[in-house]
Amino acid sequence: MIIEQTDGLIAAVLAGLITGVGGLLTFLKKNYSKDDINLMLNISAGVMLAASIFSLILPSLEGMKQLLPDNRQISFGFTIAMMTGMLTIGLLNAFLPHEHEISGRHGSGVEVNAAWLFVIAISIHKMPEGLAIGVAYGGENLHNPDILTLGIALQNIPEGLMVAITMIAAGYSRLKSTIASFLSGMMQPVGAFLGLLMSGIGNLMVPLGMAFAGGAMLFVIINEVLPETYDANQSKKSALALFSGFIIMCGLSIAVK
């Protein structure tokens, strides 16, 4: 168990640090269009959708089948865990002050600089992603957790770029903006630690934790990422990017099981 905990935390730290790579991209190219960022985010959303299904949801069901005697118990436990994951991230969304470009400001009325509201929004995404890494490493006998970590790391790059671009637009230097993108990714090790603790409670908590993390991830993808990127004027391009990411991650998940 100690080895899995160490590996899970290391994986979460590395995936979180990849967020800063997005910030470093601002040193390579001065301007990124909204279409460029939306394209990258739609690809990463497809990657994460497939990773959630193949690395969390399906292994969760497989684990419950091994531990619970009948389908009614499996259905009840799986459904409650998924809904609880969605509800938890929904509550964080409702109460923590943050801002999205299209849907606007959310959370409490605490006064925070607009640029940092956006950083908080990205950081909220990182918590369930880290949680997913933690429970995946806790249940690595059910599925290879490295595939999920890879998917999360890939998604972190465009989100880190968005953080840096927002900070630069608010008047911060490229260096400070890149540091902010690195910091936003550091919520992932925190989430991974919680996921590993959850997995250590008992055997049943591993598949339940996977279902919980799967629900949380689906909430982030469907409620947070896609509404901000799916441009009605570019719907075919957005759909193609989403499908491409999903298919690529499906292939990887099947090939490296």
C-alpha positions in Angstrom: 0.0 0.0 0.0 2.9 2.4 0.8 4.3 1.8 -2.7 0.9 2.6 -4.3 0.6 5.8 -2.2 4.1 7.0 -3.1 3.5 6.2 -6.8 0.1 7.9 -6.8 1.4 11.1 -5.1 4.4 11.3 -7.5 2.1 10.8 -10.5 -0.2 13.5 -9.3 2.7 16.0 -8.7 4.0 15.3 -12.2 0.6 15.7 -13.8 0.1 18.9 -11.9 3.4 20.3 -13.0 2.4 19.6 -16.6 -0.1 22.5 -16.1 2.9 24.8 -16.0 3.9 23.6 -19.5 0.9 25.4 -20.8 2.2 28.6 -19.2 5.6 28.1 -20.8 3.9 28.0 -24.2 3.3 31.7 -23.8 7.1 32.2 -24.2 7.0 30.3 -27.6 4.1 32.2 -29.1 2.8 35.6 -28.2 -0.8 35.3 -29.1 -3.2 32.3 -29.1 -6.7 32.7 -30.6 -9.8 31.6 -28.8 -10.3 29.0 -31.5 -6.8 27.6 -30.9 -7.5 27.2 -27.1 -11.0 25.8 -27.7 -9.6 23.2 -30.1 -7.0 22.0 -27.6 -9.6 21.9 -24.8 -12.1 20.0 -26.8 -9.4 17.4 -27.7 -8.5 17.1 -24.0 -12.1 16.9 -23.0 -12.5 13.9 -25.3 -9.4 12.4 -23.8 -10.7 12.9 -20.2 -14.1 11.5 -21.1 -12.6 8.3 -22.3 -10.2 8.2 -19.4 -13.1 8.6 -17.0 -15.0 5.7 -18.6 -12.1 3.2 -19.1 -9.9 4.0 -16.1 -12.6 4.8 -13.4 -16.2 3.9 -14.2 -15.7 0.4 -15.9 -13.0 -0.7 -13.4 -15.3 0.5 -10.5 -18.1 -1.8 -11.8 -15.6 -4.7 -12.2 -14.3 -4.2 -8.6 -17.8 -4.1 -7.2 -18.7 -7.3 -9.0 -15.8 -9.0 -7.3 -16.8 -7.8 -3.8 -20.7 -7.5 -3.7 -23.0 -10.5 -4.0 -25.8 -9.2 -6.2 -26.5 -6.6 -8.9 -28.9 -4.6 -6.7 -26.2 -3.8 -4.2 -23.7 -3.0 -7.1 -26.3 -0.7 -8.7 -27.1 1.1 -5.5 -23.4 1.5 -4.4 -22.3 2.6 -7.9 -25.1 5.1 -8.4 -24.8 6.7 -5.0 -21.0 7.0 -5.3 -21.3 8.6 -8.8 -24.0 11.0 -7.7 -22.0 12.0 -4.5 -18.9 12.7 -6.7 -21.0 15.0 -8.9 -22.7 16.7 -6.0 -19.4 17.3 -4.2 -17.9 19.2 -7.1 -21.2 20.9 -7.8 -21.1 22.3 -4.2 -17.5 23.4 -4.5 -18.6 25.2 -7.7 -21.5 26.8 -6.0 -19.6 28.2 -3.0 -16.0 28.9 -4.0 -15.6 32.2 -5.8 -14.5 31.7 -9.4 -15.2 32.9 -12.9 -15.7 31.4 -16.4 -15.4 33.3 -19.6 -18.9 32.5 -20.9 -21.0 31.6 -17.9 -19.5 34.4 -15.8 -18.9 34.6 -12.0 -19.9 31.8 -9.6 -19.7 31.2 -5.9 -19.6 33.6 -2.9 -19.5 37.3 -3.2 -16.0 37.6 -1.8 -14.1 40.2 -3.7 -11.2 38.6 -5.7 -9.2 39.9 -8.6 -10.9 38.7 -11.9 -7.8 37.0 -13.1 -7.4 35.1 -9.9 -11.1 34.1 -10.1 -10.2 32.3 -13.3 -7.2 30.6 -11.6 -9.5 29.4 -8.9 -11.9 28.0 -11.5 -9.1 25.9 -13.0 -7.9 24.8 -9.6 -11.4 23.5 -8.8 -11.0 21.2 -11.8 -7.7 19.9 -10.5 -9.0 18.6 -7.2 -11.3 15.8 -8.7 -8.6 15.0 -11.3 -6.1 14.5 -8.4 -8.7 12.5 -6.5 -9.1 10.3 -9.6 -5.3 9.6 -9.8 -5.3 8.7 -6.1 -8.1 6.2 -6.2 -6.8 4.8 -9.5 -3.4 4.0 -7.9 -5.3 2.6 -4.9 -7.0 0.2 -7.3 -4.3 -0.5 -9.8 -5.1 -4.2 -9.7 -8.3 -3.2 -11.5 -6.8 -1.0 -14.2 -3.5 0.6 -15.2 -3.6 4.0 -13.5 -0.8 5.4 -15.8 -3.3 5.8 -18.6 -5.6 8.0 -16.5 -2.6 10.1 -15.4 -1.5 10.5 -19.0 -5.0 11.8 -19.9 -5.1 14.2 -17.0 -1.6 15.5 -17.8 -2.6 16.1 -21.5 -5.6 18.1 -20.4 -3.5 20.2 -18.0 -1.5 21.7 -20.9 -4.4 23.8 -22.5 -5.8 24.7 -19.0 -2.3 25.9 -17.9 -2.2 28.0 -21.1 -5.6 29.5 -20.4 -4.4 30.5 -16.9 -1.2 32.1 -18.2 -3.1 34.0 -21.0 -5.6 35.3 -18.5 -2.9 36.5 -16.1 -1.0 38.2 -18.9 -4.2 40.0 -20.0 -4.6 41.2 -16.4 -1.1 42.8 -16.6 1.1 40.1 -15.0 4.4 39.2 -16.6 4.9 36.0 -18.5 7.0 34.6 -15.7 4.5 35.3 -13.0 1.7 34.0 -15.2 3.6 30.8 -15.8 4.2 30.4 -12.0 0.4 30.9 -11.5 -0.3 28.1 -14.0 2.2 25.8 -12.1 0.5 26.6 -8.8 -3.0 25.9 -10.2 -1.9 22.4 -10.9 -0.8 21.8 -7.4 -4.3 21.0 -6.3 -3.9 17.6 -8.0 -1.5 16.2 -5.3 -4.0 17.4 -2.6 -6.8 15.5 -4.4 -4.6 12.5 -4.9 -3.8 12.4 -1.2 -7.5 12.3 -0.4 -8.1 9.6 -3.0 -5.4 7.4 -1.6 -6.8 7.9 2.0 -10.2 6.9 0.6 -8.8 3.8 -1.0 -7.0 2.8 2.2 -10.2 2.5 4.3 -11.2 -0.9 2.9 -11.4 -3.0 -0.2 -14.9 -1.8 -1.1 -13.8 1.8 -0.9 -11.5 1.4 -3.9 -14.3 0.8 -6.5 -16.6 3.2 -4.6 -13.9 5.8 -4.7 -13.4 5.2 -8.5 -17.1 5.7 -9.0 -17.0 8.9 -6.9 -14.0 10.2 -8.9 -15.7 9.2 -12.1 -18.8 11.2 -11.2 -16.7 14.2 -10.2 -14.7 14.1 -13.5 -17.9 13.8 -15.6 -19.3 16.9 -13.8 -16.1 18.9 -14.6 -16.1 17.8 -18.3 -19.8 18.2 -19.0 -20.7 21.2 -16.8 -17.4 23.1 -16.7 -15.2 22.5 -19.7 -17.5 21.8 -22.7 -19.9 24.7 -22.2 -16.9 27.1 -22.3 -15.5 25.7 -25.5 -18.3 24.5 -27.7 -18.7 27.4 -30.0 -21.9 27.3 -32.1 -20.1 28.9 -35.0 -17.4 26.1 -34.9 -19.6 23.2 -33.8 -18.2 20.8 -36.5 -14.6 21.5 -35.6 -15.4 21.3 -31.9 -17.2 18.0 -32.3 -14.3 16.6 -34.4 -11.8 17.6 -31.8 -13.8 16.0 -29.0 -14.3 12.8 -31.0 -10.6 12.7 -31.9 -9.5 13.0 -28.3 -12.0 10.4 -27.2 -11.0 7.8 -29.8 -7.3 8.3 -29.2 -7.7 7.7 -25.5 -10.0 4.7 -26.1 -7.3 3.1 -28.1 -4.6 3.8 -25.5 -6.9 2.5 -22.7 -7.5 -0.7 -24.5 -3.9 -1.2 -25.6 -2.4 -0.6 -22.2 -4.8 -2.2 -19.8 
